[in-house]
Amino acid sequence: FFLECIYLSCYRVNVPNSLIECVCVPCYPIGLVYVLNAGGNGSMQGFHLTPETCELTPIEQDPIELDQGNVTPSDPAFFPASPAQIGFTPEGNIVVTIKVNGGGQNFPSGEGSLNVYSINPENGTTTNEFLTQTNVTGTAGSSVPFSFDFDDKGNLLLVEAFGASGGGPGQPNAGAVSVYADIDSAPMDVTADNTTQTTSCWIVYNPKNSCVYTTNNGGSSISALSWKDDELELIDAVAATLNNPLDMVLSHDYKYLYALASGHTTDGGQPQIHVYETDCDCSLVEVQNITDGLPTEADRNSTDNVVNGVVGLAQWYSLPSLFD
C-alpha cells in the first residue's frame, strides 16, 4: 500500500476499515489520491491531497462501486473477491486489477481483469464505466492478475499469481509477468515470461537497469527479469530468498530495492525489510536487514488479535525546494 505523489514524495495514508492502495495523479496540477476498498464488489474513493501537510480531503462523490458482474455470495470470501491494486496510467486515468471477476465462487478458476477508468479533470471524480477492460487469462484458464507497474515508455507490466505457466490455478511455480501496450485505449498483450515461482504477487520496474522484480510469496523469493528492446527475459528465478515476501519499493535513485518479508513461516513471525543493491545485470546483493520497529506476529496477536499486520511499504523523502 503506497502513495506516489505529484511532488515525487511518498506518503502513507490510512483509511479506517479498508484495505487501500493509494497513488496520486502526477499529471494533474493538484494532488489527487484514490483508495481501493475491498469487500463486496470493491470500490474506489477519491481524495484531494494538500502536499505541504499531507491532509486528505474527500472528493464530493460517494465511493464508486466496481462493476464485477454478479459477486456471489453477497458476502464472499475476502481475498478472492477483493480487487488487488489501484494506480494511475501515464495518461492520467485510473487502472484497477481485479483478481477474479465476480470473486467468491469463481476463485481461482475464473478470469481476472485489467480495468481503466477516466477522471474528470475539473473535479477529480470518476465513474465505474470502463474506458477499457481486458480479461487476463493464463494458458491454464486463469492467472489471477495482481500487481502492476509502468515502464518508462508507458507499457504496463503485470504480475500474475497463478496459472500462467500451464500448471493450473493455485498450482506451484505458476507465476508470470505480462507486458501490455496502449492500456488506456487499445490494450494489447505484447509479451510474457514465467517467473517459475509460486504466488508471484508484487512487481516493480527499475528504469535505471531495465529490470523487473517480483516478490513470490509462496516461493519465498524475488525473481529478476530483463525488459529491454521489447524483449522480456527471466534472468534469475531466485535472485533473492526471504520469508513470504509482500510489497517492494525502489529508492529514489533506483539503486536500492526494499522488500518486506512477513516472516510468517520460518522466522518466528518476525517481519523484516530486506535492502538490496541492484546491479546492471538485474542481480540483487543484500546490504541490510531491518527488524527494528516491526512487531512480531505473536506481539501483534497478543495486543490486537491481528495475526500479521505488515502488508506494504512506502518510501518517504522530502524536496523542500518545491515549497519554498
PDB file of C-alpha atoms in Angstrom:
ATOM      1  CA  PHE A   1       0.000   0.000   0.000  1.00  0.00           C
ATOM      2  CA  PHE A   2       1.734   3.154  -1.128  1.00  0.00           C
ATOM      3  CA  LEU A   3       1.130   6.702  -2.204  1.00  0.00           C
ATOM      4  CA  GLU A   4       3.117   8.218  -5.051  1.00  0.00           C
ATOM      5  CA  CYS A   5       2.600  11.937  -5.262  1.00  0.00           C
ATOM      6  CA  ILE A   6       2.839  14.726  -7.786  1.00  0.00           C
ATOM      7  CA  TYR A   7       5.780  16.159  -5.830  1.00  0.00           C
ATOM      8  CA  LEU A   8       7.774  12.932  -6.129  1.00  0.00           C
ATOM      9  CA  SER A   9       7.399  12.219  -2.441  1.00  0.00           C
ATOM     10  CA  CYS A  10       5.804   9.116  -0.960  1.00  0.00           C
ATOM     11  CA  TYR A  11       3.388   9.168   1.927  1.00  0.00           C
ATOM     12  CA  ARG A  12       1.395   6.618   3.906  1.00  0.00           C
ATOM     13  CA  VAL A  13      -2.297   7.162   4.461  1.00  0.00           C
ATOM     14  CA  ASN A  14      -4.753   5.121   6.458  1.00  0.00           C
ATOM     15  CA  VAL A  15      -8.445   4.774   5.677  1.00  0.00           C
ATOM     16  CA  PRO A  16     -10.252   3.126   8.619  1.00  0.00           C
ATOM     17  CA  ASN A  17     -11.773  -0.303   7.992  1.00  0.00           C
ATOM     18  CA  SER A  18     -10.343  -0.511   4.474  1.00  0.00           C
ATOM     19  CA  LEU A  19      -7.501  -2.197   2.667  1.00  0.00           C
ATOM     20  CA  ILE A  20      -6.203   0.522   0.404  1.00  0.00           C
ATOM     21  CA  GLU A  21      -3.812   1.290  -2.373  1.00  0.00           C
ATOM     22  CA  CYS A  22      -3.266   4.999  -2.845  1.00  0.00           C
ATOM     23  CA  VAL A  23      -1.483   6.892  -5.557  1.00  0.00           C
ATOM     24  CA  CYS A  24      -1.506  10.483  -6.708  1.00  0.00           C
ATOM     25  CA  VAL A  25      -2.062  11.511 -10.325  1.00  0.00           C
ATOM     26  CA  PRO A  26       1.230  13.048 -11.489  1.00  0.00           C
ATOM     27  CA  CYS A  27      -0.270  14.902 -14.471  1.00  0.00           C
ATOM     28  CA  TYR A  28      -2.783  16.997 -12.561  1.00  0.00           C
ATOM     29  CA  PRO A  29      -1.952  20.408 -11.037  1.00  0.00           C
ATOM     30  CA  ILE A  30      -3.482  19.332  -7.723  1.00  0.00           C
ATOM     31  CA  GLY A  31      -2.747  16.268  -5.636  1.00  0.00           C
ATOM     32  CA  LEU A  32      -5.321  13.577  -6.251  1.00  0.00           C
ATOM     33  CA  VAL A  33      -5.499  10.331  -4.303  1.00  0.00           C
ATOM     34  CA  TYR A  34      -7.693   7.299  -4.942  1.00  0.00           C
ATOM     35  CA  VAL A  35      -8.062   4.451  -2.486  1.00  0.00           C
ATOM     36  CA  LEU A  36      -9.194   0.933  -3.301  1.00  0.00           C
ATOM     37  CA  ASN A  37     -11.652  -0.511  -0.800  1.00  0.00           C
ATOM     38  CA  ALA A  38     -12.005  -4.274  -0.500  1.00  0.00           C
ATOM     39  CA  GLY A  39     -15.150  -6.246   0.265  1.00  0.00           C
ATOM     40  CA  GLY A  40     -18.188  -6.993  -1.877  1.00  0.00           C
ATOM     41  CA  ASN A  41     -17.560  -5.774  -5.394  1.00  0.00           C
ATOM     42  CA  GLY A  42     -14.851  -3.440  -4.141  1.00  0.00           C
ATOM     43  CA  SER A  43     -14.962   0.326  -4.600  1.00  0.00           C
ATOM     44  CA  MET A  44     -12.868   3.402  -5.349  1.00  0.00           C
ATOM     45  CA  GLN A  45     -12.898   6.622  -3.393  1.00  0.00           C
ATOM     46  CA  GLY A  46     -11.116   9.875  -4.226  1.00  0.00           C
ATOM     47  CA  PHE A  47      -9.386  12.481  -2.075  1.00  0.00           C
ATOM     48  CA  HIS A  48      -7.630  15.783  -2.666  1.00  0.00           C
ATOM     49  CA  LEU A  49      -4.160  15.934  -1.118  1.00  0.00           C
ATOM     50  CA  THR A  50      -2.537  19.017   0.369  1.00  0.00           C
ATOM     51  CA  PRO A  51       1.169  18.177  -0.114  1.00  0.00           C
ATOM     52  CA  GLU A  52       2.520  20.600   2.491  1.00  0.00           C
ATOM     53  CA  THR A  53       0.503  18.999   5.294  1.00  0.00           C
ATOM     54  CA  CYS A  54      -0.358  15.557   3.831  1.00  0.00           C
ATOM     55  CA  GLU A  55      -4.017  16.365   4.615  1.00  0.00           C
ATOM     56  CA  LEU A  56      -6.613  14.377   2.679  1.00  0.00           C
ATOM     57  CA  THR A  57      -9.988  15.942   1.843  1.00  0.00           C
ATOM     58  CA  PRO A  58     -12.681  13.632   0.409  1.00  0.00           C
ATOM     59  CA  ILE A  59     -13.877  14.427  -3.090  1.00  0.00           C
ATOM     60  CA  GLU A  60     -17.578  15.281  -3.090  1.00  0.00           C
ATOM     61  CA  GLN A  61     -18.585  11.939  -4.527  1.00  0.00           C
ATOM     62  CA  ASP A  62     -19.767   8.692  -2.989  1.00  0.00           C
ATOM     63  CA  PRO A  63     -17.451   5.682  -3.305  1.00  0.00           C
ATOM     64  CA  ILE A  64     -17.664   4.194  -6.791  1.00  0.00           C
ATOM     65  CA  GLU A  65     -18.554   0.502  -6.702  1.00  0.00           C
ATOM     66  CA  LEU A  66     -16.586  -1.599  -9.166  1.00  0.00           C
ATOM     67  CA  ASP A  67     -18.541  -3.494 -11.784  1.00  0.00           C
ATOM     68  CA  GLN A  68     -17.530  -7.126 -11.247  1.00  0.00           C
ATOM     69  CA  GLY A  69     -20.690  -8.639 -12.617  1.00  0.00           C
ATOM     70  CA  ASN A  70     -22.558 -10.817 -10.148  1.00  0.00           C
ATOM     71  CA  VAL A  71     -20.465 -11.223  -6.995  1.00  0.00           C
ATOM     72  CA  THR A  72     -21.876 -14.160  -5.066  1.00  0.00           C
ATOM     73  CA  PRO A  73     -22.346 -14.930  -2.308  1.00  0.00           C
ATOM     74  CA  SER A  74     -23.178 -11.386  -1.219  1.00  0.00           C
ATOM     75  CA  ASP A  75     -20.525 -11.635   1.477  1.00  0.00           C
ATOM     76  CA  PRO A  76     -17.856 -13.643  -0.375  1.00  0.00           C
ATOM     77  CA  ALA A  77     -14.507 -14.783   0.895  1.00  0.00           C
ATOM     78  CA  PHE A  78     -12.479 -11.629   1.466  1.00  0.00           C
ATOM     79  CA  PHE A  79      -9.286 -12.285  -0.508  1.00  0.00           C
ATOM     80  CA  PRO A  80     -10.628 -13.851  -3.707  1.00  0.00           C
ATOM     81  CA  ALA A  81     -13.407 -11.303  -4.130  1.00  0.00           C
ATOM     82  CA  SER A  82     -11.353  -8.200  -3.438  1.00  0.00           C
ATOM     83  CA  PRO A  83      -9.616  -6.173  -6.151  1.00  0.00           C
ATOM     84  CA  ALA A  84      -5.831  -6.179  -5.890  1.00  0.00           C
ATOM     85  CA  GLN A  85      -4.311  -2.804  -6.817  1.00  0.00           C
ATOM     86  CA  ILE A  86      -5.239   0.699  -7.970  1.00  0.00           C
ATOM     87  CA  GLY A  87      -2.954   3.143  -9.725  1.00  0.00           C
ATOM     88  CA  PHE A  88      -2.755   5.774 -12.430  1.00  0.00           C
ATOM     89  CA  THR A  89      -1.705   5.360 -16.030  1.00  0.00           C
ATOM     90  CA  PRO A  90       0.855   7.759 -17.524  1.00  0.00           C
ATOM     91  CA  GLU A  91      -2.064   9.354 -19.393  1.00  0.00           C
ATOM     92  CA  GLY A  92      -3.821  10.144 -16.101  1.00  0.00           C
ATOM     93  CA  ASN A  93      -6.536   7.501 -15.996  1.00  0.00           C
ATOM     94  CA  ILE A  94      -7.238   5.067 -13.162  1.00  0.00           C
ATOM     95  CA  VAL A  95      -6.311   1.406 -13.560  1.00  0.00           C
ATOM     96  CA  VAL A  96      -7.514  -1.371 -11.236  1.00  0.00           C
ATOM     97  CA  THR A  97      -6.660  -5.062 -11.222  1.00  0.00           C
ATOM     98  CA  ILE A  98      -9.408  -7.482 -10.201  1.00  0.00           C
ATOM     99  CA  LYS A  99      -8.081 -10.895  -9.224  1.00  0.00           C
ATOM    100  CA  VAL A 100     -11.167 -12.804 -10.355  1.00  0.00           C
ATOM    101  CA  ASN A 101     -14.252 -11.144 -11.822  1.00  0.00           C
ATOM    102  CA  GLY A 102     -17.203 -11.911  -9.581  1.00  0.00           C
ATOM    103  CA  GLY A 103     -14.923 -13.230  -6.831  1.00  0.00           C
ATOM    104  CA  GLY A 104     -16.302 -15.719  -4.331  1.00  0.00           C
ATOM    105  CA  GLN A 105     -17.252 -18.958  -6.024  1.00  0.00           C
ATOM    106  CA  ASN A 106     -15.233 -18.013  -9.141  1.00  0.00           C
ATOM    107  CA  PHE A 107     -11.870 -18.124  -7.388  1.00  0.00           C
ATOM    108  CA  PRO A 108      -9.447 -19.333  -8.537  1.00  0.00           C
ATOM    109  CA  SER A 109     -10.847 -20.741 -11.798  1.00  0.00           C
ATOM    110  CA  GLY A 110     -12.430 -17.570 -13.215  1.00  0.00           C
ATOM    111  CA  GLU A 111     -10.921 -14.742 -15.244  1.00  0.00           C
ATOM    112  CA  GLY A 112      -9.381 -11.656 -13.715  1.00  0.00           C
ATOM    113  CA  SER A 113      -9.187  -8.307 -15.458  1.00  0.00           C
ATOM    114  CA  LEU A 114      -7.403  -5.005 -16.024  1.00  0.00           C
ATOM    115  CA  ASN A 115      -9.868  -2.109 -15.799  1.00  0.00           C
ATOM    116  CA  VAL A 116      -9.240   1.501 -16.853  1.00  0.00           C
ATOM    117  CA  TYR A 117     -11.445   4.443 -15.823  1.00  0.00           C
ATOM    118  CA  SER A 118     -11.334   8.104 -16.836  1.00  0.00           C
ATOM    119  CA  ILE A 119     -11.015  11.041 -14.426  1.00  0.00           C
ATOM    120  CA  ASN A 120     -12.905  14.300 -14.706  1.00  0.00           C
ATOM    121  CA  PRO A 121     -10.119  16.923 -14.944  1.00  0.00           C
ATOM    122  CA  GLU A 122     -12.384  19.593 -13.459  1.00  0.00           C
ATOM    123  CA  ASN A 123     -13.084  17.958 -10.099  1.00  0.00           C
ATOM    124  CA  GLY A 124     -11.190  14.648  -9.993  1.00  0.00           C
ATOM    125  CA  THR A 125     -14.292  12.439  -9.952  1.00  0.00           C
ATOM    126  CA  THR A 126     -14.666   9.158 -11.835  1.00  0.00           C
ATOM    127  CA  THR A 127     -17.327   6.547 -12.681  1.00  0.00           C
ATOM    128  CA  ASN A 128     -17.446   2.755 -12.832  1.00  0.00           C
ATOM    129  CA  GLU A 129     -17.783   2.834 -16.629  1.00  0.00           C
ATOM    130  CA  PHE A 130     -14.731   1.319 -18.280  1.00  0.00           C
ATOM    131  CA  LEU A 131     -12.552   3.098 -20.778  1.00  0.00           C
ATOM    132  CA  THR A 132     -11.112  -0.339 -21.412  1.00  0.00           C
ATOM    133  CA  GLN A 133     -11.479  -3.734 -19.770  1.00  0.00           C
ATOM    134  CA  THR A 134      -9.047  -6.541 -20.526  1.00  0.00           C
ATOM    135  CA  ASN A 135      -9.669 -10.074 -19.304  1.00  0.00           C
ATOM    136  CA  VAL A 136      -6.478 -11.748 -18.172  1.00  0.00           C
ATOM    137  CA  THR A 137      -6.333 -15.469 -18.840  1.00  0.00           C
ATOM    138  CA  GLY A 138      -3.269 -17.638 -18.458  1.00  0.00           C
ATOM    139  CA  THR A 139      -2.609 -20.748 -20.518  1.00  0.00           C
ATOM    140  CA  ALA A 140      -4.439 -22.827 -17.917  1.00  0.00           C
ATOM    141  CA  GLY A 141      -7.578 -20.681 -17.963  1.00  0.00           C
ATOM    142  CA  SER A 142      -6.913 -18.302 -15.067  1.00  0.00           C
ATOM    143  CA  SER A 143      -3.886 -16.355 -13.957  1.00  0.00           C
ATOM    144  CA  VAL A 144      -5.105 -14.104 -11.089  1.00  0.00           C
ATOM    145  CA  PRO A 145      -3.698 -10.689 -12.104  1.00  0.00           C
ATOM    146  CA  PHE A 146      -2.356  -8.940  -9.056  1.00  0.00           C
ATOM    147  CA  SER A 147       0.127  -6.072  -9.103  1.00  0.00           C
ATOM    148  CA  PHE A 148       1.390  -3.796 -11.875  1.00  0.00           C
ATOM    149  CA  ASP A 149       3.934  -1.120 -12.688  1.00  0.00           C
ATOM    150  CA  PHE A 150       4.723   1.022 -15.733  1.00  0.00           C
ATOM    151  CA  ASP A 151       7.949   1.236 -17.674  1.00  0.00           C
ATOM    152  CA  ASP A 152       9.399   4.494 -18.991  1.00  0.00           C
ATOM    153  CA  LYS A 153       7.511   4.077 -22.284  1.00  0.00           C
ATOM    154  CA  GLY A 154       4.107   3.713 -20.636  1.00  0.00           C
ATOM    155  CA  ASN A 155       3.797  -0.052 -21.045  1.00  0.00           C
ATOM    156  CA  LEU A 156       2.031  -1.808 -18.176  1.00  0.00           C
ATOM    157  CA  LEU A 157       3.910  -4.694 -16.575  1.00  0.00           C
ATOM    158  CA  LEU A 158       1.531  -7.088 -14.832  1.00  0.00           C
ATOM    159  CA  VAL A 159       2.413  -9.889 -12.452  1.00  0.00           C
ATOM    160  CA  GLU A 160       0.070 -12.881 -12.447  1.00  0.00           C
ATOM    161  CA  ALA A 161      -0.032 -15.057  -9.349  1.00  0.00           C
ATOM    162  CA  PHE A 162      -1.270 -18.389 -10.714  1.00  0.00           C
ATOM    163  CA  GLY A 163      -1.960 -20.347 -13.849  1.00  0.00           C
ATOM    164  CA  ALA A 164       0.194 -18.520 -16.335  1.00  0.00           C
ATOM    165  CA  SER A 165       2.735 -21.310 -16.741  1.00  0.00           C
ATOM    166  CA  GLY A 166       0.187 -24.001 -17.581  1.00  0.00           C
ATOM    167  CA  GLY A 167       0.160 -25.596 -14.146  1.00  0.00           C
ATOM    168  CA  GLY A 168      -3.385 -24.508 -13.374  1.00  0.00           C
ATOM    169  CA  PRO A 169      -4.761 -22.036 -10.818  1.00  0.00           C
ATOM    170  CA  GLY A 170      -3.302 -22.453  -7.379  1.00  0.00           C
ATOM    171  CA  GLN A 171      -0.524 -24.681  -8.619  1.00  0.00           C
ATOM    172  CA  PRO A 172       3.102 -24.105  -7.572  1.00  0.00           C
ATOM    173  CA  ASN A 173       5.671 -22.468  -9.841  1.00  0.00           C
ATOM    174  CA  ALA A 174       2.944 -20.853 -11.931  1.00  0.00           C
ATOM    175  CA  GLY A 175       3.718 -17.120 -11.631  1.00  0.00           C
ATOM    176  CA  ALA A 176       4.323 -14.928 -14.664  1.00  0.00           C
ATOM    177  CA  VAL A 177       4.870 -11.374 -15.890  1.00  0.00           C
ATOM    178  CA  SER A 178       2.994  -9.948 -18.881  1.00  0.00           C
ATOM    179  CA  VAL A 179       3.520  -6.673 -20.737  1.00  0.00           C
ATOM    180  CA  TYR A 180       0.583  -4.655 -22.123  1.00  0.00           C
ATOM    181  CA  ALA A 181       0.782  -1.692 -24.503  1.00  0.00           C
ATOM    182  CA  ASP A 182      -1.847   1.039 -25.027  1.00  0.00           C
ATOM    183  CA  ILE A 183      -3.670   0.180 -21.811  1.00  0.00           C
ATOM    184  CA  ASP A 184      -5.765   3.390 -21.998  1.00  0.00           C
ATOM    185  CA  SER A 185      -7.248   2.872 -25.452  1.00  0.00           C
ATOM    186  CA  ALA A 186      -6.496  -0.450 -27.147  1.00  0.00           C
ATOM    187  CA  PRO A 187      -4.798  -2.820 -24.684  1.00  0.00           C
ATOM    188  CA  MET A 188      -2.546  -5.364 -26.335  1.00  0.00           C
ATOM    189  CA  ASP A 189      -0.659  -8.205 -24.669  1.00  0.00           C
ATOM    190  CA  VAL A 190       2.854  -7.710 -26.063  1.00  0.00           C
ATOM    191  CA  THR A 191       4.822 -10.487 -24.414  1.00  0.00           C
ATOM    192  CA  ALA A 192       5.104 -12.593 -21.269  1.00  0.00           C
ATOM    193  CA  ASP A 193       7.535 -14.786 -19.386  1.00  0.00           C
ATOM    194  CA  ASN A 194       7.221 -17.109 -16.399  1.00  0.00           C
ATOM    195  CA  THR A 195       8.814 -16.499 -13.032  1.00  0.00           C
ATOM    196  CA  THR A 196       8.656 -20.278 -12.356  1.00  0.00           C
ATOM    197  CA  GLN A 197       7.845 -19.305  -8.770  1.00  0.00           C
ATOM    198  CA  THR A 198       4.756 -19.682  -6.583  1.00  0.00           C
ATOM    199  CA  THR A 199       2.280 -16.874  -5.892  1.00  0.00           C
ATOM    200  CA  SER A 200       4.048 -14.028  -7.695  1.00  0.00           C
ATOM    201  CA  CYS A 201       2.177 -11.024  -6.316  1.00  0.00           C
ATOM    202  CA  TRP A 202       4.081  -7.723  -6.367  1.00  0.00           C
ATOM    203  CA  ILE A 203       6.137  -6.133  -9.116  1.00  0.00           C
ATOM    204  CA  VAL A 204       8.439  -3.135  -9.625  1.00  0.00           C
ATOM    205  CA  TYR A 205      10.229  -1.862 -12.717  1.00  0.00           C
ATOM    206  CA  ASN A 206      13.663  -0.253 -12.415  1.00  0.00           C
ATOM    207  CA  PRO A 207      14.223   2.209 -15.291  1.00  0.00           C
ATOM    208  CA  LYS A 208      17.892   2.553 -14.411  1.00  0.00           C
ATOM    209  CA  ASN A 209      18.787  -1.031 -15.386  1.00  0.00           C
ATOM    210  CA  SER A 210      15.603  -2.029 -17.290  1.00  0.00           C
ATOM    211  CA  CYS A 211      14.965  -4.817 -14.814  1.00  0.00           C
ATOM    212  CA  VAL A 212      11.704  -6.139 -13.410  1.00  0.00           C
ATOM    213  CA  TYR A 213      11.449  -7.677  -9.958  1.00  0.00           C
ATOM    214  CA  THR A 214       8.610  -9.751  -8.499  1.00  0.00           C
ATOM    215  CA  THR A 215       8.069 -10.924  -4.943  1.00  0.00           C
ATOM    216  CA  ASN A 216       6.843 -14.512  -4.822  1.00  0.00           C
ATOM    217  CA  ASN A 217       5.010 -15.007  -1.556  1.00  0.00           C
ATOM    218  CA  GLY A 218       4.571 -18.769  -1.799  1.00  0.00           C
ATOM    219  CA  GLY A 219       8.075 -19.271  -3.148  1.00  0.00           C
ATOM    220  CA  SER A 220       9.747 -17.048  -0.521  1.00  0.00           C
ATOM    221  CA  SER A 221      11.791 -15.422  -3.250  1.00  0.00           C
ATOM    222  CA  ILE A 222      12.327 -12.460  -5.544  1.00  0.00           C
ATOM    223  CA  SER A 223      12.582 -13.082  -9.283  1.00  0.00           C
ATOM    224  CA  ALA A 224      14.527 -10.834 -11.665  1.00  0.00           C
ATOM    225  CA  LEU A 225      13.630 -10.295 -15.314  1.00  0.00           C
ATOM    226  CA  SER A 226      15.092  -8.083 -18.011  1.00  0.00           C
ATOM    227  CA  TRP A 227      12.807  -5.850 -20.102  1.00  0.00           C
ATOM    228  CA  LYS A 228      14.885  -4.356 -22.935  1.00  0.00           C
ATOM    229  CA  ASP A 229      14.209  -3.702 -26.617  1.00  0.00           C
ATOM    230  CA  ASP A 230      10.691  -5.116 -26.294  1.00  0.00           C
ATOM    231  CA  GLU A 231      12.027  -8.445 -25.038  1.00  0.00           C
ATOM    232  CA  LEU A 232      11.120  -9.857 -21.618  1.00  0.00           C
ATOM    233  CA  GLU A 233      13.540 -12.458 -20.286  1.00  0.00           C
ATOM    234  CA  LEU A 234      13.754 -14.265 -16.963  1.00  0.00           C
ATOM    235  CA  ILE A 235      17.273 -13.640 -15.651  1.00  0.00           C
ATOM    236  CA  ASP A 236      17.073 -15.331 -12.269  1.00  0.00           C
ATOM    237  CA  ALA A 237      14.009 -17.085 -10.865  1.00  0.00           C
ATOM    238  CA  VAL A 238      15.504 -16.795  -7.377  1.00  0.00           C
ATOM    239  CA  ALA A 239      17.505 -13.573  -7.309  1.00  0.00           C
ATOM    240  CA  ALA A 240      16.970 -13.407  -3.533  1.00  0.00           C
ATOM    241  CA  THR A 241      15.418 -15.542  -0.812  1.00  0.00           C
ATOM    242  CA  LEU A 242      13.303 -14.134   2.022  1.00  0.00           C
ATOM    243  CA  ASN A 243      10.392 -15.456   4.010  1.00  0.00           C
ATOM    244  CA  ASN A 244       6.939 -14.945   2.462  1.00  0.00           C
ATOM    245  CA  PRO A 245       7.698 -11.562   0.849  1.00  0.00           C
ATOM    246  CA  LEU A 246       4.992  -8.989   0.248  1.00  0.00           C
ATOM    247  CA  ASP A 247       5.498  -5.465  -1.058  1.00  0.00           C
ATOM    248  CA  MET A 248       8.559  -3.790  -2.614  1.00  0.00           C
ATOM    249  CA  VAL A 249       9.692  -0.228  -3.310  1.00  0.00           C
ATOM    250  CA  LEU A 250      12.740   1.257  -5.059  1.00  0.00           C
ATOM    251  CA  SER A 251      14.863   4.069  -3.656  1.00  0.00           C
ATOM    252  CA  HIS A 252      14.562   7.460  -5.312  1.00  0.00           C
ATOM    253  CA  ASP A 253      17.837   6.937  -7.212  1.00  0.00           C
ATOM    254  CA  TYR A 254      16.812   3.360  -8.194  1.00  0.00           C
ATOM    255  CA  LYS A 255      19.965   1.996  -6.583  1.00  0.00           C
ATOM    256  CA  TYR A 256      18.279   0.041  -3.797  1.00  0.00           C
ATOM    257  CA  LEU A 257      15.304  -2.295  -3.641  1.00  0.00           C
ATOM    258  CA  TYR A 258      13.433  -2.560  -0.333  1.00  0.00           C
ATOM    259  CA  ALA A 259      11.391  -5.747   0.113  1.00  0.00           C
ATOM    260  CA  LEU A 260       9.061  -6.545   3.000  1.00  0.00           C
ATOM    261  CA  ALA A 261       9.065 -10.142   4.275  1.00  0.00           C
ATOM    262  CA  SER A 262       6.351 -11.286   6.665  1.00  0.00           C
ATOM    263  CA  GLY A 263       8.462 -13.905   8.447  1.00  0.00           C
ATOM    264  CA  HIS A 264       5.296 -15.949   8.743  1.00  0.00           C
ATOM    265  CA  THR A 265       6.653 -19.468   8.266  1.00  0.00           C
ATOM    266  CA  THR A 266      10.363 -19.650   9.095  1.00  0.00           C
ATOM    267  CA  ASP A 267      11.376 -16.533  11.010  1.00  0.00           C
ATOM    268  CA  GLY A 268       9.148 -16.848  14.053  1.00  0.00           C
ATOM    269  CA  GLY A 269       6.660 -14.335  12.746  1.00  0.00           C
ATOM    270  CA  GLN A 270       9.268 -11.563  12.684  1.00  0.00           C
ATOM    271  CA  PRO A 271       8.693  -9.194   9.742  1.00  0.00           C
ATOM    272  CA  GLN A 272      11.823  -7.877   8.086  1.00  0.00           C
ATOM    273  CA  ILE A 273      12.720  -5.254   5.498  1.00  0.00           C
ATOM    274  CA  HIS A 274      15.455  -6.570   3.228  1.00  0.00           C
ATOM    275  CA  VAL A 275      17.542  -3.967   1.418  1.00  0.00           C
ATOM    276  CA  TYR A 276      19.210  -4.975  -1.839  1.00  0.00           C
ATOM    277  CA  GLU A 277      21.609  -3.128  -4.093  1.00  0.00           C
ATOM    278  CA  THR A 278      20.543  -3.501  -7.725  1.00  0.00           C
ATOM    279  CA  ASP A 279      23.082  -4.146 -10.486  1.00  0.00           C
ATOM    280  CA  CYS A 280      23.045  -3.644 -14.248  1.00  0.00           C
ATOM    281  CA  ASP A 281      22.625  -7.396 -14.789  1.00  0.00           C
ATOM    282  CA  CYS A 282      19.452  -7.380 -12.610  1.00  0.00           C
ATOM    283  CA  SER A 283      21.195  -9.183  -9.777  1.00  0.00           C
ATOM    284  CA  LEU A 284      20.496  -8.266  -6.151  1.00  0.00           C
ATOM    285  CA  VAL A 285      23.036  -8.016  -3.332  1.00  0.00           C
ATOM    286  CA  GLU A 286      21.607  -7.775   0.180  1.00  0.00           C
ATOM    287  CA  VAL A 287      23.193  -4.906   2.108  1.00  0.00           C
ATOM    288  CA  GLN A 288      20.879  -4.531   5.107  1.00  0.00           C
ATOM    289  CA  ASN A 289      18.197  -6.322   7.063  1.00  0.00           C
ATOM    290  CA  ILE A 290      15.822  -4.271   9.210  1.00  0.00           C
ATOM    291  CA  THR A 291      13.679  -5.598  12.063  1.00  0.00           C
ATOM    292  CA  ASP A 292      13.631  -2.564  14.376  1.00  0.00           C
ATOM    293  CA  GLY A 293      10.134  -1.240  14.934  1.00  0.00           C
ATOM    294  CA  LEU A 294       8.430  -4.250  13.362  1.00  0.00           C
ATOM    295  CA  PRO A 295       6.488  -6.225  15.990  1.00  0.00           C
ATOM    296  CA  THR A 296       6.305  -9.990  15.664  1.00  0.00           C
ATOM    297  CA  GLU A 297       3.083 -11.811  14.879  1.00  0.00           C
ATOM    298  CA  ALA A 298       2.924 -13.018  18.484  1.00  0.00           C
ATOM    299  CA  ASP A 299       3.256  -9.475  19.795  1.00  0.00           C
ATOM    300  CA  ARG A 300       0.540  -8.183  17.493  1.00  0.00           C
ATOM    301  CA  ASN A 301      -1.765 -11.077  18.205  1.00  0.00           C
ATOM    302  CA  SER A 302      -1.471 -10.518  21.942  1.00  0.00           C
ATOM    303  CA  THR A 303      -2.441  -6.841  21.687  1.00  0.00           C
ATOM    304  CA  ASP A 304      -4.984  -6.516  18.880  1.00  0.00           C
ATOM    305  CA  ASN A 305      -5.748 -10.058  17.736  1.00  0.00           C
ATOM    306  CA  VAL A 306      -4.119  -9.429  14.344  1.00  0.00           C
ATOM    307  CA  VAL A 307      -2.088 -12.353  13.043  1.00  0.00           C
ATOM    308  CA  ASN A 308       0.122 -10.303  10.736  1.00  0.00           C
ATOM    309  CA  GLY A 309      -0.257  -6.564  10.365  1.00  0.00           C
ATOM    310  CA  VAL A 310       2.538  -5.818   7.879  1.00  0.00           C
ATOM    311  CA  VAL A 311       1.339  -5.654   4.302  1.00  0.00           C
ATOM    312  CA  GLY A 312       3.071  -2.826   2.449  1.00  0.00           C
ATOM    313  CA  LEU A 313       5.983  -0.414   2.121  1.00  0.00           C
ATOM    314  CA  ALA A 314       6.156   3.294   1.365  1.00  0.00           C
ATOM    315  CA  GLN A 315       9.214   5.453   0.842  1.00  0.00           C
ATOM    316  CA  TRP A 316       9.222   8.988   2.167  1.00  0.00           C
ATOM    317  CA  TYR A 317      11.625  11.715   1.187  1.00  0.00           C
ATOM    318  CA  SER A 318      11.222  15.464   1.026  1.00  0.00           C
ATOM    319  CA  LEU A 319      12.061  18.014  -1.629  1.00  0.00           C
ATOM    320  CA  PRO A 320      11.843  21.306   0.308  1.00  0.00           C
ATOM    321  CA  SER A 321      12.704  23.442  -2.702  1.00  0.00           C
ATOM    322  CA  LEU A 322       9.325  22.629  -4.236  1.00  0.00           C
ATOM    323  CA  PHE A 323       7.566  24.500  -1.446  1.00  0.00           C
ATOM    324  CA  ASP A 324       9.985  27.434  -1.000  1.00  0.00           C
TER     325      ASP A 324
END
